[in-house]
PDB file of C-alpha atoms in Angstrom:
ATOM      1  CA  UNK L   1     -12.965   1.264 -21.511  1.00  0.00           C
ATOM      2  CA  UNK L   2     -13.516   3.400 -24.603  1.00  0.00           C
ATOM      3  CA  UNK L   3     -16.426   5.812 -25.009  1.00  0.00           C
ATOM      4  CA  UNK L   4     -18.692   5.809 -28.041  1.00  0.00           C
ATOM      5  CA  UNK L   5     -17.149   9.003 -29.482  1.00  0.00           C
ATOM      6  CA  UNK L   6     -13.501   8.149 -29.032  1.00  0.00           C
ATOM      7  CA  UNK L   7     -11.179   5.247 -29.738  1.00  0.00           C
ATOM      8  CA  UNK L   8      -7.481   4.522 -29.545  1.00  0.00           C
ATOM      9  CA  UNK L   9      -5.052   1.874 -30.691  1.00  0.00           C
ATOM     10  CA  UNK L  10      -2.335   0.590 -28.360  1.00  0.00           C
ATOM     11  CA  UNK L  11       0.617  -1.341 -29.741  1.00  0.00           C
ATOM     12  CA  UNK L  12       3.707  -2.519 -27.956  1.00  0.00           C
ATOM     13  CA  UNK L  13       6.229  -5.120 -26.946  1.00  0.00           C
ATOM     14  CA  UNK L  14       6.995  -6.614 -23.574  1.00  0.00           C
ATOM     15  CA  UNK L  15       9.584  -9.161 -22.597  1.00  0.00           C
ATOM     16  CA  UNK L  16      11.301 -10.704 -19.576  1.00  0.00           C
ATOM     17  CA  UNK L  17      14.806 -12.108 -19.656  1.00  0.00           C
ATOM     18  CA  UNK L  18      16.133 -14.545 -17.059  1.00  0.00           C
ATOM     19  CA  UNK L  19      19.807 -13.652 -16.772  1.00  0.00           C
ATOM     20  CA  UNK L  20      20.404 -16.288 -14.102  1.00  0.00           C
ATOM     21  CA  UNK L  21      18.281 -18.115 -11.526  1.00  0.00           C
ATOM     22  CA  UNK L  22      16.748 -15.414  -9.330  1.00  0.00           C
ATOM     23  CA  UNK L  23      17.738 -12.477 -11.587  1.00  0.00           C
ATOM     24  CA  UNK L  24      15.306 -11.187 -14.210  1.00  0.00           C
ATOM     25  CA  UNK L  25      15.224  -8.137 -16.462  1.00  0.00           C
ATOM     26  CA  UNK L  26      12.020  -6.548 -17.800  1.00  0.00           C
ATOM     27  CA  UNK L  27      11.543  -4.261 -20.787  1.00  0.00           C
ATOM     28  CA  UNK L  28       8.583  -2.836 -22.668  1.00  0.00           C
ATOM     29  CA  UNK L  29       7.731  -0.354 -25.414  1.00  0.00           C
ATOM     30  CA  UNK L  30       4.226   1.018 -25.949  1.00  0.00           C
ATOM     31  CA  UNK L  31       2.716   3.392 -28.493  1.00  0.00           C
ATOM     32  CA  UNK L  32      -0.796   4.811 -28.223  1.00  0.00           C
ATOM     33  CA  UNK L  33      -2.424   6.382 -31.273  1.00  0.00           C
ATOM     34  CA  UNK L  34      -5.736   8.232 -31.284  1.00  0.00           C
ATOM     35  CA  UNK L  35      -8.067   6.974 -34.003  1.00  0.00           C
ATOM     36  CA  UNK L  36     -10.966   9.322 -33.290  1.00  0.00           C
ATOM     37  CA  UNK L  37     -12.052  11.748 -30.592  1.00  0.00           C
ATOM     38  CA  UNK L  38     -10.000  13.918 -28.194  1.00  0.00           C
ATOM     39  CA  UNK L  39      -6.587  12.966 -26.930  1.00  0.00           C
ATOM     40  CA  UNK L  40      -2.991  12.868 -28.065  1.00  0.00           C
ATOM     41  CA  UNK L  41      -0.325  10.364 -29.048  1.00  0.00           C
ATOM     42  CA  UNK L  42       1.754   8.806 -26.291  1.00  0.00           C
ATOM     43  CA  UNK L  43       4.885   6.677 -26.155  1.00  0.00           C
ATOM     44  CA  UNK L  44       6.327   4.937 -23.106  1.00  0.00           C
ATOM     45  CA  UNK L  45       9.473   2.897 -22.523  1.00  0.00           C
ATOM     46  CA  UNK L  46      10.108   0.894 -19.344  1.00  0.00           C
ATOM     47  CA  UNK L  47      12.921  -1.136 -17.862  1.00  0.00           C
ATOM     48  CA  UNK L  48      13.088  -3.157 -14.689  1.00  0.00           C
ATOM     49  CA  UNK L  49      15.156  -5.601 -12.678  1.00  0.00           C
ATOM     50  CA  UNK L  50      14.091  -8.167 -10.076  1.00  0.00           C
ATOM     51  CA  UNK L  51      16.296 -10.227  -7.788  1.00  0.00           C
ATOM     52  CA  UNK L  52      14.979 -13.159  -5.749  1.00  0.00           C
ATOM     53  CA  UNK L  53      18.023 -15.417  -5.702  1.00  0.00           C
ATOM     54  CA  UNK L  54      19.016 -14.877  -2.073  1.00  0.00           C
ATOM     55  CA  UNK L  55      17.225 -16.686   0.765  1.00  0.00           C
ATOM     56  CA  UNK L  56      17.569 -13.607   2.998  1.00  0.00           C
ATOM     57  CA  UNK L  57      16.873 -10.603   0.749  1.00  0.00           C
ATOM     58  CA  UNK L  58      14.886  -9.714  -2.359  1.00  0.00           C
ATOM     59  CA  UNK L  59      14.715  -6.506  -4.391  1.00  0.00           C
ATOM     60  CA  UNK L  60      13.072  -4.896  -7.391  1.00  0.00           C
ATOM     61  CA  UNK L  61      13.476  -1.642  -9.346  1.00  0.00           C
ATOM     62  CA  UNK L  62      11.654  -0.147 -12.314  1.00  0.00           C
ATOM     63  CA  UNK L  63      11.978   2.982 -14.459  1.00  0.00           C
ATOM     64  CA  UNK L  64       9.431   4.298 -16.967  1.00  0.00           C
ATOM     65  CA  UNK L  65       9.503   7.349 -19.223  1.00  0.00           C
ATOM     66  CA  UNK L  66       6.341   8.468 -20.995  1.00  0.00           C
ATOM     67  CA  UNK L  67       6.025  11.255 -23.575  1.00  0.00           C
ATOM     68  CA  UNK L  68       2.643  12.813 -24.304  1.00  0.00           C
ATOM     69  CA  UNK L  69       1.907  16.309 -25.683  1.00  0.00           C
ATOM     70  CA  UNK L  70       5.699  16.818 -25.852  1.00  0.00           C
ATOM     71  CA  UNK L  71       5.869  16.456 -22.078  1.00  0.00           C
ATOM     72  CA  UNK L  72       8.069  13.786 -20.483  1.00  0.00           C
ATOM     73  CA  UNK L  73       7.021  12.041 -17.313  1.00  0.00           C
ATOM     74  CA  UNK L  74       9.471   9.857 -15.385  1.00  0.00           C
ATOM     75  CA  UNK L  75       8.273   7.222 -12.930  1.00  0.00           C
ATOM     76  CA  UNK L  76      10.681   5.170 -10.841  1.00  0.00           C
ATOM     77  CA  UNK L  77       9.852   2.578  -8.196  1.00  0.00           C
ATOM     78  CA  UNK L  78      11.939   0.333  -6.004  1.00  0.00           C
ATOM     79  CA  UNK L  79      11.518  -2.126  -3.174  1.00  0.00           C
ATOM     80  CA  UNK L  80      13.636  -4.325  -0.959  1.00  0.00           C
ATOM     81  CA  UNK L  81      13.078  -6.767   1.880  1.00  0.00           C
ATOM     82  CA  UNK L  82      15.765  -8.192   4.139  1.00  0.00           C
ATOM     83  CA  UNK L  83      15.229 -11.123   6.449  1.00  0.00           C
ATOM     84  CA  UNK L  84      16.731 -10.433   9.889  1.00  0.00           C
ATOM     85  CA  UNK L  85      15.770 -13.679  11.619  1.00  0.00           C
ATOM     86  CA  UNK L  86      13.076 -16.348  11.458  1.00  0.00           C
ATOM     87  CA  UNK L  87      10.537 -13.887  12.871  1.00  0.00           C
ATOM     88  CA  UNK L  88      11.831 -10.442  11.809  1.00  0.00           C
ATOM     89  CA  UNK L  89      12.226  -8.730   8.439  1.00  0.00           C
ATOM     90  CA  UNK L  90      13.047  -5.201   7.242  1.00  0.00           C
ATOM     91  CA  UNK L  91      11.059  -3.683   4.381  1.00  0.00           C
ATOM     92  CA  UNK L  92      11.470  -0.624   2.183  1.00  0.00           C
ATOM     93  CA  UNK L  93       9.883   0.897  -0.926  1.00  0.00           C
ATOM     94  CA  UNK L  94       9.978   4.179  -2.832  1.00  0.00           C
ATOM     95  CA  UNK L  95       8.054   5.797  -5.695  1.00  0.00           C
ATOM     96  CA  UNK L  96       9.064   8.956  -7.593  1.00  0.00           C
ATOM     97  CA  UNK L  97       7.135  10.792 -10.313  1.00  0.00           C
ATOM     98  CA  UNK L  98       9.033  13.587 -12.079  1.00  0.00           C
ATOM     99  CA  UNK L  99       7.601  16.033 -14.647  1.00  0.00           C
ATOM    100  CA  UNK L 100      10.499  18.383 -15.536  1.00  0.00           C
ATOM    101  CA  UNK L 101       8.365  20.657 -17.739  1.00  0.00           C
ATOM    102  CA  UNK L 102       6.115  21.552 -14.777  1.00  0.00           C
ATOM    103  CA  UNK L 103       8.883  21.346 -12.151  1.00  0.00           C
ATOM    104  CA  UNK L 104       6.705  18.741 -10.466  1.00  0.00           C
ATOM    105  CA  UNK L 105       7.805  16.011  -8.055  1.00  0.00           C
ATOM    106  CA  UNK L 106       5.623  13.451  -6.287  1.00  0.00           C
ATOM    107  CA  UNK L 107       7.548  11.123  -3.986  1.00  0.00           C
ATOM    108  CA  UNK L 108       6.602   8.474  -1.439  1.00  0.00           C
ATOM    109  CA  UNK L 109       9.111   6.478   0.601  1.00  0.00           C
ATOM    110  CA  UNK L 110       8.407   3.869   3.280  1.00  0.00           C
ATOM    111  CA  UNK L 111      10.576   1.898   5.685  1.00  0.00           C
ATOM    112  CA  UNK L 112       9.356  -0.711   8.116  1.00  0.00           C
ATOM    113  CA  UNK L 113      10.085  -3.666  10.349  1.00  0.00           C
ATOM    114  CA  UNK L 114       7.779  -6.693  10.294  1.00  0.00           C
ATOM    115  CA  UNK L 115       7.371  -9.409  12.912  1.00  0.00           C
ATOM    116  CA  UNK L 116       5.584 -12.739  12.640  1.00  0.00           C
ATOM    117  CA  UNK L 117       5.862 -15.816  14.827  1.00  0.00           C
ATOM    118  CA  UNK L 118       7.042 -18.412  12.366  1.00  0.00           C
ATOM    119  CA  UNK L 119       6.369 -21.403  14.600  1.00  0.00           C
ATOM    120  CA  UNK L 120       3.116 -20.512  16.396  1.00  0.00           C
ATOM    121  CA  UNK L 121       1.768 -17.831  14.015  1.00  0.00           C
ATOM    122  CA  UNK L 122      -0.262 -16.147  16.763  1.00  0.00           C
ATOM    123  CA  UNK L 123       1.354 -12.718  16.911  1.00  0.00           C
ATOM    124  CA  UNK L 124       2.340 -10.465  14.008  1.00  0.00           C
ATOM    125  CA  UNK L 125       3.106  -6.785  13.688  1.00  0.00           C
ATOM    126  CA  UNK L 126       4.418  -4.030  11.447  1.00  0.00           C
ATOM    127  CA  UNK L 127       6.042  -0.742  12.437  1.00  0.00           C
ATOM    128  CA  UNK L 128       6.669   1.730   9.634  1.00  0.00           C
ATOM    129  CA  UNK L 129       7.717   5.259   8.779  1.00  0.00           C
ATOM    130  CA  UNK L 130       6.477   6.987   5.642  1.00  0.00           C
ATOM    131  CA  UNK L 131       7.482  10.235   3.963  1.00  0.00           C
ATOM    132  CA  UNK L 132       5.382  11.926   1.289  1.00  0.00           C
ATOM    133  CA  UNK L 133       6.502  14.957  -0.674  1.00  0.00           C
ATOM    134  CA  UNK L 134       4.762  16.870  -3.452  1.00  0.00           C
ATOM    135  CA  UNK L 135       5.750  20.129  -5.048  1.00  0.00           C
ATOM    136  CA  UNK L 136       5.057  22.074  -8.224  1.00  0.00           C
ATOM    137  CA  UNK L 137       7.447  24.976  -8.709  1.00  0.00           C
ATOM    138  CA  UNK L 138       7.583  27.365  -5.777  1.00  0.00           C
ATOM    139  CA  UNK L 139       3.806  27.818  -5.416  1.00  0.00           C
ATOM    140  CA  UNK L 140       2.772  24.441  -4.048  1.00  0.00           C
ATOM    141  CA  UNK L 141       4.628  22.215  -1.600  1.00  0.00           C
ATOM    142  CA  UNK L 142       3.270  19.469   0.612  1.00  0.00           C
ATOM    143  CA  UNK L 143       5.254  17.317   3.027  1.00  0.00           C
ATOM    144  CA  UNK L 144       3.952  14.632   5.362  1.00  0.00           C
ATOM    145  CA  UNK L 145       5.642  12.353   7.884  1.00  0.00           C
ATOM    146  CA  UNK L 146       3.675   9.322   9.060  1.00  0.00           C
ATOM    147  CA  UNK L 147       4.612   6.836  11.776  1.00  0.00           C
ATOM    148  CA  UNK L 148       2.398   3.827  12.423  1.00  0.00           C
ATOM    149  CA  UNK L 149       2.328   0.443  14.127  1.00  0.00           C
ATOM    150  CA  UNK L 150      -0.069  -2.451  13.514  1.00  0.00           C
ATOM    151  CA  UNK L 151      -0.468  -5.598  15.556  1.00  0.00           C
ATOM    152  CA  UNK L 152      -2.473  -8.837  15.267  1.00  0.00           C
ATOM    153  CA  UNK L 153      -2.933 -11.316  18.114  1.00  0.00           C
ATOM    154  CA  UNK L 154      -4.724 -14.639  17.688  1.00  0.00           C
ATOM    155  CA  UNK L 155      -4.871 -16.343  21.099  1.00  0.00           C
ATOM    156  CA  UNK L 156      -7.128 -19.109  19.757  1.00  0.00           C
ATOM    157  CA  UNK L 157      -7.970 -20.202  16.233  1.00  0.00           C
ATOM    158  CA  UNK L 158     -11.416 -18.565  16.149  1.00  0.00           C
ATOM    159  CA  UNK L 159     -10.537 -15.211  17.745  1.00  0.00           C
ATOM    160  CA  UNK L 160      -8.335 -12.391  16.405  1.00  0.00           C
ATOM    161  CA  UNK L 161      -7.560  -8.997  17.950  1.00  0.00           C
ATOM    162  CA  UNK L 162      -6.164  -6.193  15.779  1.00  0.00           C
ATOM    163  CA  UNK L 163      -4.788  -2.842  16.939  1.00  0.00           C
ATOM    164  CA  UNK L 164      -3.239   0.185  15.279  1.00  0.00           C
ATOM    165  CA  UNK L 165      -1.681   3.443  16.389  1.00  0.00           C
ATOM    166  CA  UNK L 166      -0.506   6.162  13.994  1.00  0.00           C
ATOM    167  CA  UNK L 167       0.601   9.798  13.924  1.00  0.00           C
ATOM    168  CA  UNK L 168       1.022  12.288  11.106  1.00  0.00           C
ATOM    169  CA  UNK L 169       2.843  15.610  10.821  1.00  0.00           C
ATOM    170  CA  UNK L 170       2.112  17.651   7.677  1.00  0.00           C
ATOM    171  CA  UNK L 171       3.257  20.954   6.216  1.00  0.00           C
ATOM    172  CA  UNK L 172       1.463  22.616   3.283  1.00  0.00           C
ATOM    173  CA  UNK L 173       2.574  25.674   1.322  1.00  0.00           C
ATOM    174  CA  UNK L 174       0.170  27.085  -1.269  1.00  0.00           C
ATOM    175  CA  UNK L 175       0.582  30.464  -2.953  1.00  0.00           C
ATOM    176  CA  UNK L 176       2.658  31.792  -0.068  1.00  0.00           C
ATOM    177  CA  UNK L 177       0.309  30.563   2.690  1.00  0.00           C
ATOM    178  CA  UNK L 178       1.746  27.943   5.030  1.00  0.00           C
ATOM    179  CA  UNK L 179      -0.123  25.575   7.321  1.00  0.00           C
ATOM    180  CA  UNK L 180       1.068  22.871   9.709  1.00  0.00           C
ATOM    181  CA  UNK L 181      -1.115  20.071  11.058  1.00  0.00           C
ATOM    182  CA  UNK L 182      -0.767  17.184  13.483  1.00  0.00           C
ATOM    183  CA  UNK L 183      -3.082  14.238  13.878  1.00  0.00           C
ATOM    184  CA  UNK L 184      -3.056  10.852  15.593  1.00  0.00           C
ATOM    185  CA  UNK L 185      -5.150   7.720  15.456  1.00  0.00           C
ATOM    186  CA  UNK L 186      -5.940   4.740  17.678  1.00  0.00           C
ATOM    187  CA  UNK L 187      -8.065   1.864  16.423  1.00  0.00           C
ATOM    188  CA  UNK L 188      -8.954  -1.707  17.313  1.00  0.00           C
ATOM    189  CA  UNK L 189     -10.936  -4.587  15.908  1.00  0.00           C
ATOM    190  CA  UNK L 190     -12.123  -7.994  17.112  1.00  0.00           C
ATOM    191  CA  UNK L 191     -12.956 -10.781  14.655  1.00  0.00           C
ATOM    192  CA  UNK L 192     -14.727 -14.002  15.650  1.00  0.00           C
ATOM    193  CA  UNK L 193     -15.033 -17.011  13.339  1.00  0.00           C
ATOM    194  CA  UNK L 194     -18.638 -18.200  13.355  1.00  0.00           C
ATOM    195  CA  UNK L 195     -17.892 -21.168  11.120  1.00  0.00           C
ATOM    196  CA  UNK L 196     -15.301 -22.496   8.727  1.00  0.00           C
ATOM    197  CA  UNK L 197     -16.169 -19.954   6.014  1.00  0.00           C
ATOM    198  CA  UNK L 198     -17.807 -17.059   7.867  1.00  0.00           C
ATOM    199  CA  UNK L 199     -16.755 -14.546  10.525  1.00  0.00           C
ATOM    200  CA  UNK L 200     -18.038 -11.405  12.224  1.00  0.00           C
ATOM    201  CA  UNK L 201     -16.192  -8.377  13.543  1.00  0.00           C
ATOM    202  CA  UNK L 202     -16.622  -5.154  15.458  1.00  0.00           C
ATOM    203  CA  UNK L 203     -14.287  -2.146  15.210  1.00  0.00           C
ATOM    204  CA  UNK L 204     -13.752   1.117  17.042  1.00  0.00           C
ATOM    205  CA  UNK L 205     -11.383   4.027  16.399  1.00  0.00           C
ATOM    206  CA  UNK L 206     -10.571   7.539  17.538  1.00  0.00           C
ATOM    207  CA  UNK L 207      -8.746  10.370  15.771  1.00  0.00           C
ATOM    208  CA  UNK L 208      -7.242  13.450  17.387  1.00  0.00           C
ATOM    209  CA  UNK L 209      -6.606  16.432  15.118  1.00  0.00           C
ATOM    210  CA  UNK L 210      -7.397  19.573  17.071  1.00  0.00           C
ATOM    211  CA  UNK L 211     -10.691  17.940  18.043  1.00  0.00           C
ATOM    212  CA  UNK L 212     -11.541  14.314  18.745  1.00  0.00           C
ATOM    213  CA  UNK L 213     -13.681  12.266  16.382  1.00  0.00           C
ATOM    214  CA  UNK L 214     -14.777   8.674  16.813  1.00  0.00           C
ATOM    215  CA  UNK L 215     -15.884   5.784  14.636  1.00  0.00           C
ATOM    216  CA  UNK L 216     -17.439   2.370  15.163  1.00  0.00           C
ATOM    217  CA  UNK L 217     -18.823  -0.340  12.925  1.00  0.00           C
ATOM    218  CA  UNK L 218     -19.656  -3.996  12.410  1.00  0.00           C
ATOM    219  CA  UNK L 219     -18.597  -6.412   9.664  1.00  0.00           C
ATOM    220  CA  UNK L 220     -19.530  -9.835   8.281  1.00  0.00           C
ATOM    221  CA  UNK L 221     -16.936 -11.726   6.242  1.00  0.00           C
ATOM    222  CA  UNK L 222     -17.045 -14.786   3.976  1.00  0.00           C
ATOM    223  CA  UNK L 223     -14.044 -16.854   2.875  1.00  0.00           C
ATOM    224  CA  UNK L 224     -14.688 -17.503  -0.825  1.00  0.00           C
ATOM    225  CA  UNK L 225     -11.592 -19.661  -1.158  1.00  0.00           C
ATOM    226  CA  UNK L 226      -8.412 -20.242   0.770  1.00  0.00           C
ATOM    227  CA  UNK L 227      -6.892 -16.888   1.829  1.00  0.00           C
ATOM    228  CA  UNK L 228      -9.485 -14.870  -0.192  1.00  0.00           C
ATOM    229  CA  UNK L 229     -12.005 -13.032   1.992  1.00  0.00           C
ATOM    230  CA  UNK L 230     -14.917 -10.773   1.035  1.00  0.00           C
ATOM    231  CA  UNK L 231     -16.692  -8.736   3.706  1.00  0.00           C
ATOM    232  CA  UNK L 232     -19.574  -6.337   3.999  1.00  0.00           C
ATOM    233  CA  UNK L 233     -19.854  -3.865   6.842  1.00  0.00           C
ATOM    234  CA  UNK L 234     -21.530  -0.775   8.168  1.00  0.00           C
ATOM    235  CA  UNK L 235     -20.011   2.086  10.155  1.00  0.00           C
ATOM    236  CA  UNK L 236     -22.599   3.482  12.548  1.00  0.00           C
ATOM    237  CA  UNK L 237     -20.575   6.691  12.778  1.00  0.00           C
ATOM    238  CA  UNK L 238     -17.164   7.611  11.471  1.00  0.00           C
ATOM    239  CA  UNK L 239     -14.803  10.095   9.832  1.00  0.00           C
ATOM    240  CA  UNK L 240     -12.412  10.369   6.904  1.00  0.00           C
ATOM    241  CA  UNK L 241      -8.912   9.256   7.915  1.00  0.00           C
ATOM    242  CA  UNK L 242      -6.725  10.044   4.915  1.00  0.00           C
ATOM    243  CA  UNK L 243      -3.099   8.837   4.991  1.00  0.00           C
ATOM    244  CA  UNK L 244      -3.356   7.307   8.459  1.00  0.00           C
ATOM    245  CA  UNK L 245      -5.601   4.357   7.676  1.00  0.00           C
ATOM    246  CA  UNK L 246      -4.588   3.303   4.174  1.00  0.00           C
ATOM    247  CA  UNK L 247      -7.401   1.219   2.698  1.00  0.00           C
ATOM    248  CA  UNK L 248      -9.415   0.898   5.909  1.00  0.00           C
ATOM    249  CA  UNK L 249     -13.009   2.154   5.726  1.00  0.00           C
ATOM    250  CA  UNK L 250     -13.805   4.898   8.234  1.00  0.00           C
ATOM    251  CA  UNK L 251     -16.670   6.912   6.683  1.00  0.00           C
ATOM    252  CA  UNK L 252     -20.169   6.507   8.044  1.00  0.00           C
ATOM    253  CA  UNK L 253     -22.278   4.062   6.038  1.00  0.00           C
ATOM    254  CA  UNK L 254     -21.951   0.688   4.277  1.00  0.00           C
ATOM    255  CA  UNK L 255     -18.833  -0.679   2.593  1.00  0.00           C
ATOM    256  CA  UNK L 256     -17.473  -3.793   0.858  1.00  0.00           C
ATOM    257  CA  UNK L 257     -13.967  -5.091   1.499  1.00  0.00           C
ATOM    258  CA  UNK L 258     -11.734  -7.598  -0.314  1.00  0.00           C
ATOM    259  CA  UNK L 259      -8.656  -9.128   1.299  1.00  0.00           C
ATOM    260  CA  UNK L 260      -6.075 -11.682   0.207  1.00  0.00           C
ATOM    261  CA  UNK L 261      -3.519 -13.167   2.587  1.00  0.00           C
ATOM    262  CA  UNK L 262      -0.078 -14.181   1.364  1.00  0.00           C
ATOM    263  CA  UNK L 263       1.740 -16.726   3.519  1.00  0.00           C
ATOM    264  CA  UNK L 264       2.357 -20.345   4.363  1.00  0.00           C
ATOM    265  CA  UNK L 265      -0.169 -22.769   5.724  1.00  0.00           C
ATOM    266  CA  UNK L 266      -0.262 -23.149   9.483  1.00  0.00           C
ATOM    267  CA  UNK L 267       2.153 -25.765  10.751  1.00  0.00           C
ATOM    268  CA  UNK L 268       4.397 -25.640   7.672  1.00  0.00           C
ATOM    269  CA  UNK L 269       6.784 -22.732   8.287  1.00  0.00           C
ATOM    270  CA  UNK L 270       9.569 -22.152   5.802  1.00  0.00           C
ATOM    271  CA  UNK L 271      12.836 -21.197   7.460  1.00  0.00           C
ATOM    272  CA  UNK L 272      14.167 -19.619   4.255  1.00  0.00           C
ATOM    273  CA  UNK L 273      11.152 -17.494   3.394  1.00  0.00           C
ATOM    274  CA  UNK L 274      10.898 -13.767   4.032  1.00  0.00           C
ATOM    275  CA  UNK L 275       8.036 -12.940   6.436  1.00  0.00           C
ATOM    276  CA  UNK L 276       5.399 -10.672   4.941  1.00  0.00           C
ATOM    277  CA  UNK L 277       4.149  -7.550   6.665  1.00  0.00           C
ATOM    278  CA  UNK L 278       1.318  -7.830   9.160  1.00  0.00           C
ATOM    279  CA  UNK L 279      -2.038  -7.037   7.530  1.00  0.00           C
ATOM    280  CA  UNK L 280      -3.806  -3.748   8.045  1.00  0.00           C
ATOM    281  CA  UNK L 281      -7.302  -3.833   9.361  1.00  0.00           C
ATOM    282  CA  UNK L 282      -9.440  -5.637   6.819  1.00  0.00           C
ATOM    283  CA  UNK L 283      -6.763  -5.677   4.128  1.00  0.00           C
ATOM    284  CA  UNK L 284      -4.086  -7.908   2.653  1.00  0.00           C
ATOM    285  CA  UNK L 285      -0.570  -7.909   4.134  1.00  0.00           C
TER     286      UNK L 285
END
């Protein structure tokens, strides 16, 4: 969106080359010019590689450099998934933002193990470890370690139970002052299908971080099309659960949620596919 007092022109090229079946290369060049209003010129160049040729592992990597106001910003991302068996898969991803002029680093790395019953598709789960690191010079440093486990159990077609447990250890250093925090979370949700296209759910959660805080809410969901769900809910009471809950809604009050499920139709398992991670509460896998 462009405001009424400013405008910019963006020009660029983007292409994808298929080197061989399952191996693709990406490249792009973009130039942004300010026509009127505040702002500055910017140029970015990106390169990427994606491999999907193996039936047991897939990977992707991308590197972008952007120059604006004579400041270079480097962004690199990578991901890999390795199928262990029909029901188990290992997952990993990393993101790094580097700004050498400010001595700034923002990094996020995650490793996990996913489980899904390929044949019955009743039980699925995801256990993961996440590391977050931010620092700007010697005045600001923030490090967080997060361990979490999610589980979904569907004993019958119309009933689903979801559970999550997570813990976080954080260390902050700001202008010479250091603080260390610990927090943990336990949550659960029950979803009942009221019809082919509609469902209702109730959720409860507790967080321990020095003191205990609790949350509870209700939700009504509608399946707009296959695997695409829209829900509206209301938390009677709640709290803000940064880092531990991802995209889950924990604040008191109303909310709207969108979720898309990636996977195979029930009864048609694919022995060569890589299982996706178990979904978080109310979100896509």
